[in-house]
Amino acid sequence: MQTEPVFAAQGMMYGGAWREAQTGEQFASLDPATGGTVGQAPMGRAADATAAIAAAAAAYPQWKARTAADRALLLHRFADQIETRKDRLARLITQEQGKPLREAAVEVKLTIDSFRWYAEEARRAYGAWIPDPVPNRRLITMREPVGVVGAIIPWNVPAAMIARKAAPALAVGCTMVLKPSEETPLTALLIAEAALDADLPPGVFNVVTGDPVAIGQALLEDERVRKISFTGSTAVGRLLLRGAAEHIKRVSMELGGNAPVILFEDCDVGKAVNALAALKFLNAGQACISANRIFVHSSIHDRVAAELAERAGKLSVGNGLADGVQMGPLIEKAAVDKVAGMVDDAVARGARSLSGGSRLTNGDLRNGHFFAPTVLTGMTADMRAANEEVFGPVASLFRFDDPDDAIRRANDVPYGLAAYVFTENMSRAIRAGEQLETGMVGINEIRIGAAEAPFGGVKQSGIGREGGREGMDEYLETKLLALGI
Ligand code: NAD
């Protein structure tokens, strides 16, 4: 399928203007469905990041000094400009990242929603007058922006991740230098174009594309950057935490997951299988909240496995731009190799593949990075897919008999981002909601994200929250004024 370019970036964007990389180098953004080139982006390095930080630091005092209402107006304008690009942005997300166009359009909507919601919410960021134990003194708190924020995001949700960080940060008066993934630089640069056309003051929102290590290091080492907001793998999060510790910077860390799903014997099996199929194959399984380990009660196990395998077998896999495609490619060849390795490991240790189980290389798919929607049964705790984030379209089914054992096994990993339970028994649902060691629990529900709701993990899945009031607090300091009167 021919994929027409929808956007040619004029450079990276900082200080209110397009810029070439200081070395003049560029790199290609590739389409994972075809292997073709989507476009070029500048290969920025430390010097580019430092120039962008300087722009963000110069813009900060005036941006902070504006009223919240004034910043809100500008963020609505930013959202308007994204809205006028919504079809191009969705196509670009599909071209760079691979998800079906329908899923990309949902992502664009969440992006716009987040800017609008935080534009409103930042008007409600204020402190308190504290009852004082001392008569001739008054204690007042005020909320202040943290300062310049360095943001680093992954490729799997390349537009909404920008909004989840930039909307609250900018709304409360921070300025930002954002580094997108090298897999999806153009999506970020199209959003940068929207910022320029919204007339955001120069330096408030800056995008530097290029070398992750050099740009990351510059953000960590520069004293003007007061906070690092990261979404990505736990391994890279750990590196950034170490670097942030050196300079005592604030951090938000949205890291990897290994989400359990528990189907108790009293669930509505039809509804649960529908939900499970939607959750597992969304974004070809490349979501931090994707179902990684599916625990199914023995009494319903075979029915669930058969119905899920039938669904998986019927999914239309292909280029996300084509009509009717329900699942796109994985991001790169290494991702397909990793998923194939995990499936082979499981099968070698006794798992059975009821559907899929291998790469898809036929016809139009031959140049892309496709893996068949897969359902594995007979999974056990020693397998790689039980312990690592699969990040691919593999539904791994584990049997259980004792509900307490299911909860214990669900919790028996170092991660704690999302979990899901399916049951028609309210007491069991509430108990499971309390017992699962994760930041979010979906109960008969897989749609757990919204601009209004806090999103994030515990254990090695992260620190802090994005979305909701909590997502705004991440970009605010509380300052105390003690007044002698
Ligand atoms: P990744 O950690 O490889 O990369 C994330 C970002 O970090 C990219 O921009 C990358 O360029 C950058 N990076 C890589 N090495 C770096 C370094 N040494 N210094 C500075 N920056 C560096 O992750 P990924 O493969 O892009 O994304 C997938 C991961 O993200 C999965 O583990 C997934 O669970 C996680 N994720 C988490 C959430 C969440 O909200 N918790 C959301 C989406 C994705």
Short mmCIF file of C-alpha atoms and ligand atoms in Angstrom, two decimals:
data_model
loop_
_atom_site.label_atom_id
_atom_site.label_comp_id
_atom_site.label_asym_id
_atom_site.label_seq_id
_atom_site.Cartn_x
_atom_site.Cartn_y
_atom_site.Cartn_z
CA MET A 1 0.00 0.00 0.00
CA GLN A 2 1.29 3.46 -0.96
CA THR A 3 1.75 5.73 2.08
CA GLU A 4 1.83 9.38 1.08
CA PRO A 5 3.85 11.60 3.46
CA VAL A 6 1.49 13.76 5.50
CA PHE A 7 4.13 15.96 7.13
CA ALA A 8 7.66 17.07 6.27
CA ALA A 9 9.36 18.45 9.38
CA GLN A 10 11.29 21.68 8.91
CA GLY A 11 13.58 20.84 11.82
CA MET A 12 13.27 20.37 15.54
CA MET A 13 11.56 23.20 17.39
CA TYR A 14 12.84 25.32 20.25
CA GLY A 15 12.75 28.98 21.20
CA GLY A 16 9.73 29.43 18.91
CA ALA A 17 11.51 28.44 15.67
CA TRP A 18 12.44 25.43 13.55
CA ARG A 19 16.11 24.45 13.88
CA GLU A 20 18.47 22.09 12.14
CA ALA A 21 20.64 19.89 14.36
CA GLN A 22 23.85 21.78 15.14
CA THR A 23 25.79 19.02 13.37
CA GLY A 24 23.40 19.17 10.40
CA GLU A 25 22.69 15.43 10.73
CA GLN A 26 19.30 13.86 10.21
CA PHE A 27 17.75 10.46 10.74
CA ALA A 28 14.88 8.65 9.08
CA SER A 29 11.57 7.75 10.67
CA LEU A 30 10.51 4.36 9.29
CA ASP A 31 7.05 2.88 8.71
CA PRO A 32 6.88 -0.45 10.60
CA ALA A 33 4.18 -1.73 8.23
CA THR A 34 6.18 -1.26 5.02
CA GLY A 35 9.80 -0.58 5.99
CA GLY A 36 9.52 2.65 3.95
CA THR A 37 10.66 6.09 5.09
CA VAL A 38 7.98 8.34 6.59
CA GLY A 39 10.28 11.37 6.73
CA GLN A 40 13.46 12.85 8.19
CA ALA A 41 14.09 14.46 11.58
CA PRO A 42 17.15 16.31 12.90
CA MET A 43 19.66 14.23 14.84
CA GLY A 44 19.98 16.49 17.87
CA ARG A 45 22.65 15.92 20.49
CA ALA A 46 23.75 17.53 23.77
CA ALA A 47 24.38 21.00 22.28
CA ASP A 48 20.89 21.11 20.76
CA ALA A 49 19.36 20.03 24.08
CA THR A 50 21.31 22.70 25.94
CA ALA A 51 20.14 25.39 23.49
CA ALA A 52 16.54 24.24 24.01
CA ILE A 53 16.98 24.27 27.79
CA ALA A 54 18.27 27.85 27.55
CA ALA A 55 15.13 28.81 25.59
CA ALA A 56 12.88 27.08 28.15
CA ALA A 57 14.71 28.75 31.05
CA ALA A 58 14.46 32.18 29.41
CA ALA A 59 10.72 31.77 28.84
CA TYR A 60 9.98 30.46 32.33
CA PRO A 61 9.74 33.66 34.47
CA GLN A 62 7.21 35.33 32.18
CA TRP A 63 5.19 32.16 31.60
CA LYS A 64 5.02 31.54 35.34
CA ALA A 65 3.94 35.15 35.92
CA ARG A 66 0.94 34.95 33.59
CA THR A 67 -2.44 34.29 35.14
CA ALA A 68 -3.71 30.73 35.08
CA ALA A 69 -6.68 31.97 33.04
CA ASP A 70 -4.34 33.42 30.45
CA ARG A 71 -2.32 30.21 30.20
CA ALA A 72 -5.60 28.30 29.91
CA LEU A 73 -6.61 30.37 26.88
CA LEU A 74 -3.29 29.61 25.19
CA LEU A 75 -3.60 25.89 25.93
CA HIS A 76 -7.10 25.85 24.43
CA ARG A 77 -5.58 27.50 21.37
CA PHE A 78 -2.91 24.78 21.31
CA ALA A 79 -5.71 22.18 21.48
CA ASP A 80 -7.56 23.98 18.65
CA GLN A 81 -4.45 23.81 16.49
CA ILE A 82 -4.07 20.09 17.18
CA GLU A 83 -7.74 19.68 16.33
CA THR A 84 -7.29 21.33 12.93
CA ARG A 85 -4.55 18.76 12.26
CA LYS A 86 -6.40 15.80 13.72
CA ASP A 87 -6.71 13.72 10.56
CA ARG A 88 -3.09 14.31 9.51
CA LEU A 89 -1.90 13.61 13.03
CA ALA A 90 -3.80 10.31 13.17
CA ARG A 91 -2.37 9.24 9.79
CA LEU A 92 1.12 10.21 10.87
CA ILE A 93 0.79 8.20 14.11
CA THR A 94 -0.27 5.17 12.06
CA GLN A 95 2.60 5.65 9.61
CA GLU A 96 5.29 6.04 12.25
CA GLN A 97 3.95 3.75 14.92
CA GLY A 98 1.73 1.24 13.11
CA LYS A 99 -1.53 1.24 15.10
CA PRO A 100 -4.74 1.11 13.03
CA LEU A 101 -6.06 4.50 12.00
CA ARG A 102 -9.14 4.11 14.21
CA GLU A 103 -6.92 3.63 17.30
CA ALA A 104 -4.76 6.58 16.23
CA ALA A 105 -7.86 8.79 16.03
CA VAL A 106 -8.79 7.79 19.61
CA GLU A 107 -5.28 8.75 20.69
CA VAL A 108 -5.59 12.16 19.03
CA LYS A 109 -8.87 12.72 20.87
CA LEU A 110 -7.21 11.90 24.21
CA THR A 111 -4.40 14.31 23.31
CA ILE A 112 -6.84 17.17 22.70
CA ASP A 113 -8.93 16.27 25.78
CA SER A 114 -5.86 16.38 28.01
CA PHE A 115 -4.90 19.90 26.88
CA ARG A 116 -8.45 21.14 27.43
CA TRP A 117 -8.93 19.44 30.80
CA TYR A 118 -5.66 20.77 32.25
CA ALA A 119 -6.31 24.22 30.80
CA GLU A 120 -9.39 24.27 33.06
CA GLU A 121 -7.92 22.43 36.03
CA ALA A 122 -4.86 24.68 36.42
CA ARG A 123 -7.20 27.50 37.36
CA ARG A 124 -7.95 25.49 40.48
CA ALA A 125 -4.34 25.09 41.70
CA TYR A 126 -4.15 27.02 44.94
CA GLY A 127 -2.91 26.75 48.48
CA ALA A 128 -4.38 27.11 51.96
CA TRP A 129 -4.59 29.37 55.00
CA ILE A 130 -3.48 27.02 57.79
CA PRO A 131 -4.88 27.28 61.36
CA ASP A 132 -1.85 28.48 63.30
CA PRO A 133 -0.84 27.26 66.80
CA VAL A 134 0.92 30.61 67.41
CA PRO A 135 -1.23 33.77 67.90
CA ASN A 136 0.93 36.45 66.26
CA ARG A 137 1.75 34.53 63.10
CA ARG A 138 -0.17 33.35 60.02
CA LEU A 139 0.71 30.34 57.83
CA ILE A 140 -0.17 30.37 54.17
CA THR A 141 0.73 27.91 51.43
CA MET A 142 0.90 28.69 47.73
CA ARG A 143 1.37 26.43 44.73
CA GLU A 144 4.24 27.26 42.40
CA PRO A 145 5.42 25.61 39.18
CA VAL A 146 8.45 23.35 39.52
CA GLY A 147 10.36 25.16 36.73
CA VAL A 148 11.84 23.85 33.50
CA VAL A 149 10.80 20.23 32.87
CA GLY A 150 12.72 17.70 30.78
CA ALA A 151 10.28 15.16 29.33
CA ILE A 152 11.20 11.88 27.61
CA ILE A 153 8.50 9.73 26.03
CA PRO A 154 8.20 6.37 24.26
CA TRP A 155 6.84 5.51 20.82
CA ASN A 156 3.79 3.44 21.66
CA VAL A 157 1.45 6.36 22.39
CA PRO A 158 3.47 9.13 20.73
CA ALA A 159 0.93 11.99 20.75
CA ALA A 160 -1.12 11.45 23.92
CA MET A 161 2.07 11.01 25.97
CA ILE A 162 3.05 14.54 24.99
CA ALA A 163 -0.26 15.91 26.20
CA ARG A 164 -0.18 13.88 29.44
CA LYS A 165 3.04 15.70 30.36
CA ALA A 166 2.93 19.04 28.56
CA ALA A 167 -0.69 19.90 29.37
CA PRO A 168 -0.38 19.85 33.19
CA ALA A 169 3.17 21.24 33.15
CA LEU A 170 2.41 24.21 30.90
CA ALA A 171 -0.96 24.83 32.51
CA VAL A 172 0.58 25.44 35.95
CA GLY A 173 3.42 27.60 34.59
CA CYS A 174 6.31 25.22 33.86
CA THR A 175 8.15 25.29 30.54
CA MET A 176 9.28 22.08 28.83
CA VAL A 177 11.94 20.48 26.67
CA LEU A 178 10.50 17.29 25.23
CA LYS A 179 12.44 14.44 23.65
CA PRO A 180 10.26 12.05 21.67
CA SER A 181 11.30 8.51 20.81
CA GLU A 182 13.58 8.12 17.79
CA GLU A 183 10.85 5.84 16.35
CA THR A 184 8.20 8.59 16.31
CA PRO A 185 9.88 12.02 16.01
CA LEU A 186 7.52 13.41 13.37
CA THR A 187 4.38 13.00 15.46
CA ALA A 188 6.03 15.22 18.10
CA LEU A 189 7.14 17.73 15.47
CA LEU A 190 3.62 18.01 14.03
CA ILE A 191 2.45 18.83 17.56
CA ALA A 192 5.30 21.36 17.77
CA GLU A 193 3.91 22.97 14.59
CA ALA A 194 0.54 23.24 16.35
CA ALA A 195 2.28 24.99 19.28
CA LEU A 196 3.89 27.49 16.89
CA ASP A 197 0.57 28.22 15.16
CA ALA A 198 -1.13 28.62 18.54
CA ASP A 199 1.35 31.44 19.25
CA LEU A 200 2.59 29.94 22.48
CA PRO A 201 5.36 32.26 23.68
CA PRO A 202 8.77 31.12 22.32
CA GLY A 203 10.52 28.69 24.64
CA VAL A 204 7.43 27.51 26.53
CA PHE A 205 7.22 24.20 24.63
CA ASN A 206 10.29 22.82 22.87
CA VAL A 207 10.92 19.55 21.03
CA VAL A 208 14.42 18.16 20.55
CA THR A 209 14.73 15.04 18.39
CA GLY A 210 17.78 12.81 18.15
CA ASP A 211 20.29 10.87 20.23
CA PRO A 212 18.55 9.63 23.40
CA VAL A 213 21.64 9.20 25.54
CA ALA A 214 23.20 12.59 24.71
CA ILE A 215 19.92 14.51 25.06
CA GLY A 216 18.95 12.59 28.19
CA GLN A 217 22.33 13.33 29.77
CA ALA A 218 22.05 17.03 28.95
CA LEU A 219 18.61 17.18 30.58
CA LEU A 220 19.90 15.37 33.68
CA GLU A 221 23.05 17.44 34.11
CA ASP A 222 21.69 20.92 33.47
CA GLU A 223 20.83 22.65 36.75
CA ARG A 224 18.17 24.73 35.01
CA VAL A 225 16.07 21.60 34.49
CA ARG A 226 14.22 21.05 37.77
CA LYS A 227 12.25 17.96 36.91
CA ILE A 228 12.52 14.86 34.72
CA SER A 229 9.25 13.36 33.57
CA PHE A 230 9.80 10.00 31.91
CA THR A 231 7.61 7.34 30.33
CA GLY A 232 9.30 4.21 29.04
CA SER A 233 10.95 1.01 30.16
CA THR A 234 11.93 0.26 33.75
CA ALA A 235 15.55 -0.23 32.64
CA VAL A 236 15.87 3.30 31.21
CA GLY A 237 13.82 4.72 34.11
CA ARG A 238 16.36 3.28 36.53
CA LEU A 239 19.22 4.98 34.64
CA LEU A 240 17.42 8.32 34.66
CA LEU A 241 16.60 8.00 38.38
CA ARG A 242 20.30 7.54 39.09
CA GLY A 243 21.14 10.62 37.05
CA ALA A 244 18.38 12.68 38.65
CA ALA A 245 19.62 11.68 42.11
CA GLU A 246 22.96 13.32 41.36
CA HIS A 247 21.24 16.70 40.97
CA ILE A 248 18.28 16.05 43.32
CA LYS A 249 15.76 16.68 40.56
CA ARG A 250 12.11 15.87 40.95
CA VAL A 251 10.96 12.89 38.90
CA SER A 252 7.85 11.27 37.50
CA MET A 253 8.41 7.74 36.23
CA GLU A 254 5.79 5.89 34.18
CA LEU A 255 7.51 2.56 33.62
CA GLY A 256 6.89 -0.97 32.40
CA GLY A 257 4.07 -3.25 33.44
CA ASN A 258 3.23 -6.94 33.62
CA ALA A 259 -0.52 -6.68 34.02
CA PRO A 260 -2.46 -9.63 35.42
CA VAL A 261 -6.06 -10.30 34.41
CA ILE A 262 -8.11 -12.63 36.61
CA LEU A 263 -11.24 -14.31 35.30
CA PHE A 264 -13.04 -15.76 38.32
CA GLU A 265 -15.46 -18.65 37.82
CA ASP A 266 -18.45 -16.35 38.39
CA CYS A 267 -17.60 -13.86 35.63
CA ASP A 268 -19.74 -13.23 32.58
CA VAL A 269 -17.54 -15.24 30.20
CA GLY A 270 -18.85 -13.65 27.00
CA LYS A 271 -18.20 -10.11 28.27
CA ALA A 272 -14.83 -11.07 29.72
CA VAL A 273 -13.62 -12.62 26.46
CA ASN A 274 -14.77 -9.56 24.49
CA ALA A 275 -12.90 -7.29 26.87
CA LEU A 276 -9.83 -9.48 26.90
CA ALA A 277 -9.59 -9.61 23.10
CA ALA A 278 -9.94 -5.83 22.90
CA LEU A 279 -7.33 -5.25 25.61
CA LYS A 280 -4.76 -7.79 24.45
CA PHE A 281 -4.65 -6.93 20.76
CA LEU A 282 -4.98 -3.15 21.13
CA ASN A 283 -1.86 -1.54 19.63
CA ALA A 284 -0.68 -5.11 18.84
CA GLY A 285 -0.14 -5.60 22.57
CA GLN A 286 2.34 -2.72 22.75
CA ALA A 287 0.78 -1.01 25.74
CA CYS A 288 2.11 -0.76 29.27
CA ILE A 289 -1.34 -1.74 30.56
CA SER A 290 -1.78 -4.65 28.15
CA ALA A 291 -2.86 -8.04 29.57
CA ASN A 292 0.41 -9.88 30.14
CA ARG A 293 -0.71 -12.78 32.35
CA ILE A 294 -4.28 -14.03 32.14
CA PHE A 295 -5.34 -16.20 35.09
CA VAL A 296 -8.49 -18.21 34.31
CA HIS A 297 -10.44 -20.40 36.74
CA SER A 298 -10.26 -24.08 35.74
CA SER A 299 -14.06 -24.36 35.42
CA ILE A 300 -14.17 -21.82 32.56
CA HIS A 301 -10.61 -22.13 31.26
CA ASP A 302 -11.23 -24.25 28.14
CA ARG A 303 -14.18 -22.16 27.00
CA VAL A 304 -12.25 -18.90 27.47
CA ALA A 305 -9.21 -20.30 25.65
CA ALA A 306 -11.27 -21.55 22.70
CA GLU A 307 -13.29 -18.34 22.33
CA LEU A 308 -10.22 -16.12 22.63
CA ALA A 309 -8.32 -18.22 20.09
CA GLU A 310 -11.23 -17.98 17.69
CA ARG A 311 -11.24 -14.17 18.06
CA ALA A 312 -7.48 -13.99 17.59
CA GLY A 313 -7.66 -16.12 14.46
CA LYS A 314 -10.26 -13.84 12.88
CA LEU A 315 -8.44 -10.55 13.46
CA SER A 316 -7.52 -8.71 10.29
CA VAL A 317 -3.80 -7.88 10.52
CA GLY A 318 -2.12 -5.44 8.15
CA ASN A 319 -1.16 -1.86 7.41
CA GLY A 320 -3.07 0.34 9.86
CA LEU A 321 -3.99 2.74 7.06
CA ALA A 322 -5.99 0.06 5.20
CA ASP A 323 -9.75 -0.20 5.72
CA GLY A 324 -10.86 -2.88 8.11
CA VAL A 325 -7.44 -3.61 9.60
CA GLN A 326 -7.81 -4.43 13.29
CA MET A 327 -4.17 -4.95 14.25
CA GLY A 328 -1.00 -3.40 12.86
CA PRO A 329 2.70 -4.32 13.01
CA LEU A 330 5.14 -4.25 15.91
CA ILE A 331 7.46 -1.26 16.01
CA GLU A 332 10.65 -2.89 14.68
CA LYS A 333 12.26 -6.19 13.76
CA ALA A 334 13.91 -6.51 17.18
CA ALA A 335 10.46 -6.38 18.78
CA VAL A 336 9.23 -9.24 16.57
CA ASP A 337 12.36 -11.24 17.40
CA LYS A 338 11.78 -10.67 21.12
CA VAL A 339 8.13 -11.75 20.99
CA ALA A 340 8.98 -14.80 18.84
CA GLY A 341 11.69 -15.73 21.36
CA MET A 342 9.23 -15.54 24.25
CA VAL A 343 6.66 -17.68 22.44
CA ASP A 344 9.33 -20.27 21.51
CA ASP A 345 10.52 -20.33 25.12
CA ALA A 346 6.96 -20.92 26.40
CA VAL A 347 6.28 -23.68 23.86
CA ALA A 348 9.62 -25.35 24.63
CA ARG A 349 8.63 -25.40 28.31
CA GLY A 350 5.25 -27.01 27.64
CA ALA A 351 2.83 -24.25 26.58
CA ARG A 352 0.42 -24.88 23.70
CA SER A 353 -0.30 -22.37 20.97
CA LEU A 354 -4.03 -22.36 20.10
CA SER A 355 -3.73 -19.56 17.57
CA GLY A 356 -0.91 -17.72 15.80
CA GLY A 357 2.47 -18.28 17.41
CA SER A 358 4.65 -16.99 14.60
CA ARG A 359 5.67 -14.05 12.40
CA LEU A 360 3.48 -13.03 9.46
CA THR A 361 5.51 -12.58 6.29
CA ASN A 362 3.07 -13.26 3.45
CA GLY A 363 2.18 -10.92 0.60
CA ASP A 364 1.79 -7.28 1.63
CA LEU A 365 3.13 -8.03 5.10
CA ARG A 366 6.56 -9.18 3.92
CA ASN A 367 8.40 -5.88 4.47
CA GLY A 368 6.73 -5.06 7.78
CA HIS A 369 7.17 -6.28 11.36
CA PHE A 370 4.09 -8.42 11.84
CA PHE A 371 3.39 -11.11 14.42
CA ALA A 372 0.21 -13.18 14.45
CA PRO A 373 -2.32 -12.67 17.26
CA THR A 374 -1.42 -15.55 19.55
CA VAL A 375 -3.12 -17.47 22.35
CA LEU A 376 -1.01 -19.71 24.57
CA THR A 377 -2.34 -22.12 27.21
CA GLY A 378 -0.51 -24.17 29.80
CA MET A 379 1.59 -21.22 30.89
CA THR A 380 3.71 -21.57 34.03
CA ALA A 381 5.66 -19.18 36.23
CA ASP A 382 9.09 -20.29 34.95
CA MET A 383 8.46 -19.03 31.41
CA ARG A 384 9.86 -15.74 30.13
CA ALA A 385 6.40 -14.49 29.16
CA ALA A 386 5.32 -14.86 32.80
CA ASN A 387 8.12 -12.67 34.11
CA GLU A 388 8.83 -10.13 31.37
CA GLU A 389 6.64 -7.59 29.66
CA VAL A 390 5.78 -9.25 26.32
CA PHE A 391 4.83 -6.01 24.51
CA GLY A 392 3.29 -7.99 21.67
CA PRO A 393 0.03 -9.71 20.65
CA VAL A 394 0.41 -12.79 22.84
CA ALA A 395 -2.35 -13.81 25.26
CA SER A 396 -0.83 -16.12 27.87
CA LEU A 397 -3.35 -18.20 29.86
CA PHE A 398 -2.58 -19.59 33.31
CA ARG A 399 -5.04 -21.90 35.09
CA PHE A 400 -6.07 -21.52 38.74
CA ASP A 401 -8.42 -23.27 41.17
CA ASP A 402 -8.07 -21.25 44.37
CA PRO A 403 -9.01 -17.53 44.11
CA ASP A 404 -6.49 -16.55 46.81
CA ASP A 405 -3.78 -18.33 44.85
CA ALA A 406 -4.70 -16.29 41.73
CA ILE A 407 -4.26 -13.03 43.64
CA ARG A 408 -0.98 -14.21 45.12
CA ARG A 409 0.39 -15.19 41.69
CA ALA A 410 -0.89 -11.95 40.15
CA ASN A 411 1.13 -9.99 42.74
CA ASP A 412 4.23 -12.16 42.44
CA VAL A 413 6.17 -9.89 40.02
CA PRO A 414 8.27 -6.76 40.56
CA TYR A 415 5.81 -4.66 38.51
CA GLY A 416 2.56 -3.03 39.61
CA LEU A 417 0.96 -0.86 36.94
CA ALA A 418 -2.50 -2.19 35.99
CA ALA A 419 -4.57 -5.25 36.89
CA TYR A 420 -8.01 -6.40 35.80
CA VAL A 421 -10.58 -8.67 37.39
CA PHE A 422 -13.74 -10.14 35.95
CA THR A 423 -16.42 -11.33 38.39
CA GLU A 424 -20.13 -10.78 38.98
CA ASN A 425 -19.59 -11.09 42.75
CA MET A 426 -19.31 -7.58 44.21
CA SER A 427 -17.54 -8.60 47.44
CA ARG A 428 -14.94 -10.53 45.47
CA ALA A 429 -14.46 -7.57 43.11
CA ILE A 430 -13.89 -5.14 45.97
CA ARG A 431 -11.55 -7.52 47.80
CA ALA A 432 -9.50 -8.13 44.65
CA GLY A 433 -9.41 -4.37 44.02
CA GLU A 434 -7.91 -3.93 47.49
CA GLN A 435 -5.50 -6.88 47.35
CA LEU A 436 -3.89 -6.35 43.95
CA GLU A 437 -0.57 -4.51 44.22
CA THR A 438 -0.98 -2.14 41.28
CA GLY A 439 -1.71 1.53 40.70
CA MET A 440 -4.90 0.79 38.76
CA VAL A 441 -7.46 -2.01 38.82
CA GLY A 442 -10.12 -2.45 36.14
CA ILE A 443 -13.15 -4.32 37.47
CA ASN A 444 -15.21 -5.75 34.60
CA GLU A 445 -13.64 -2.86 32.68
CA ILE A 446 -10.54 -2.48 30.54
CA ARG A 447 -10.82 1.23 29.71
CA ILE A 448 -8.89 2.64 32.65
CA GLY A 449 -7.52 5.89 31.17
CA ALA A 450 -9.06 9.37 30.96
CA ALA A 451 -7.74 12.93 31.18
CA GLU A 452 -9.64 13.18 34.49
CA ALA A 453 -8.22 10.04 36.13
CA PRO A 454 -4.84 9.34 37.79
CA PHE A 455 -2.74 6.83 35.86
CA GLY A 456 0.45 5.24 37.12
CA GLY A 457 2.09 2.38 38.90
CA VAL A 458 3.63 1.09 42.12
CA LYS A 459 6.67 -1.16 42.70
CA GLN A 460 8.99 -1.08 39.65
CA SER A 461 6.23 0.33 37.44
CA GLY A 462 6.92 3.84 38.53
CA ILE A 463 6.69 6.88 40.73
CA GLY A 464 3.94 9.48 40.45
CA ARG A 465 0.77 9.78 38.39
CA GLU A 466 -0.33 11.24 35.08
CA GLY A 467 -3.86 12.47 34.53
CA GLY A 468 -6.32 13.95 36.98
CA ARG A 469 -5.50 16.32 39.83
CA GLU A 470 -2.59 14.07 40.81
CA GLY A 471 -1.05 14.60 37.36
CA MET A 472 -1.02 18.35 37.99
CA ASP A 473 0.53 18.03 41.46
CA GLU A 474 3.57 16.43 39.78
CA TYR A 475 4.45 19.85 38.32
CA LEU A 476 3.79 21.94 41.43
CA GLU A 477 5.76 22.79 44.54
CA THR A 478 4.06 23.86 47.75
CA LYS A 479 5.64 27.00 49.21
CA LEU A 480 4.99 28.13 52.76
CA LEU A 481 4.68 31.79 53.71
CA ALA A 482 4.97 32.35 57.46
CA LEU A 483 3.78 35.88 58.32
CA GLY A 484 4.58 37.57 61.62
CA ILE A 485 1.77 40.03 62.37
P1 NAD B 1 12.47 2.92 26.22
O1 NAD B 1 12.69 2.98 27.69
O2 NAD B 1 13.41 2.13 25.39
O3 NAD B 1 12.47 4.38 25.60
C1 NAD B 1 11.66 5.41 26.12
C2 NAD B 1 12.30 6.74 25.81
O4 NAD B 1 13.55 6.82 26.49
C3 NAD B 1 12.59 6.98 24.34
O5 NAD B 1 12.35 8.34 24.04
C4 NAD B 1 14.08 6.67 24.23
O6 NAD B 1 14.69 7.37 23.18
C5 NAD B 1 14.57 7.19 25.57
N1 NAD B 1 15.84 6.62 26.01
C6 NAD B 1 16.33 5.39 25.77
N2 NAD B 1 17.54 5.25 26.38
C7 NAD B 1 17.80 6.42 27.00
C8 NAD B 1 18.87 6.91 27.81
N3 NAD B 1 19.92 6.15 28.10
N4 NAD B 1 18.78 8.16 28.28
C9 NAD B 1 17.73 8.95 28.02
N5 NAD B 1 16.68 8.55 27.27
C10 NAD B 1 16.72 7.29 26.77
O7 NAD B 1 10.98 2.43 26.04
P2 NAD B 1 10.17 2.21 24.70
O8 NAD B 1 10.59 0.91 24.10
O9 NAD B 1 10.19 3.42 23.87
O10 NAD B 1 8.68 2.08 25.29
C11 NAD B 1 8.17 0.91 25.80
C12 NAD B 1 8.20 0.91 27.31
O11 NAD B 1 7.49 2.02 27.82
C13 NAD B 1 7.50 -0.31 27.89
O12 NAD B 1 8.25 -0.83 28.94
C14 NAD B 1 6.19 0.25 28.40
O13 NAD B 1 5.59 -0.48 29.43
C15 NAD B 1 6.60 1.60 28.85
N6 NAD B 1 5.44 2.47 28.94
C16 NAD B 1 4.98 2.84 30.17
C17 NAD B 1 3.85 3.63 30.29
C18 NAD B 1 3.31 4.02 31.63
O14 NAD B 1 2.49 4.93 31.67
N7 NAD B 1 3.71 3.41 32.72
C19 NAD B 1 3.21 4.06 29.15
C20 NAD B 1 3.69 3.68 27.90
C21 NAD B 1 4.82 2.90 27.82
#
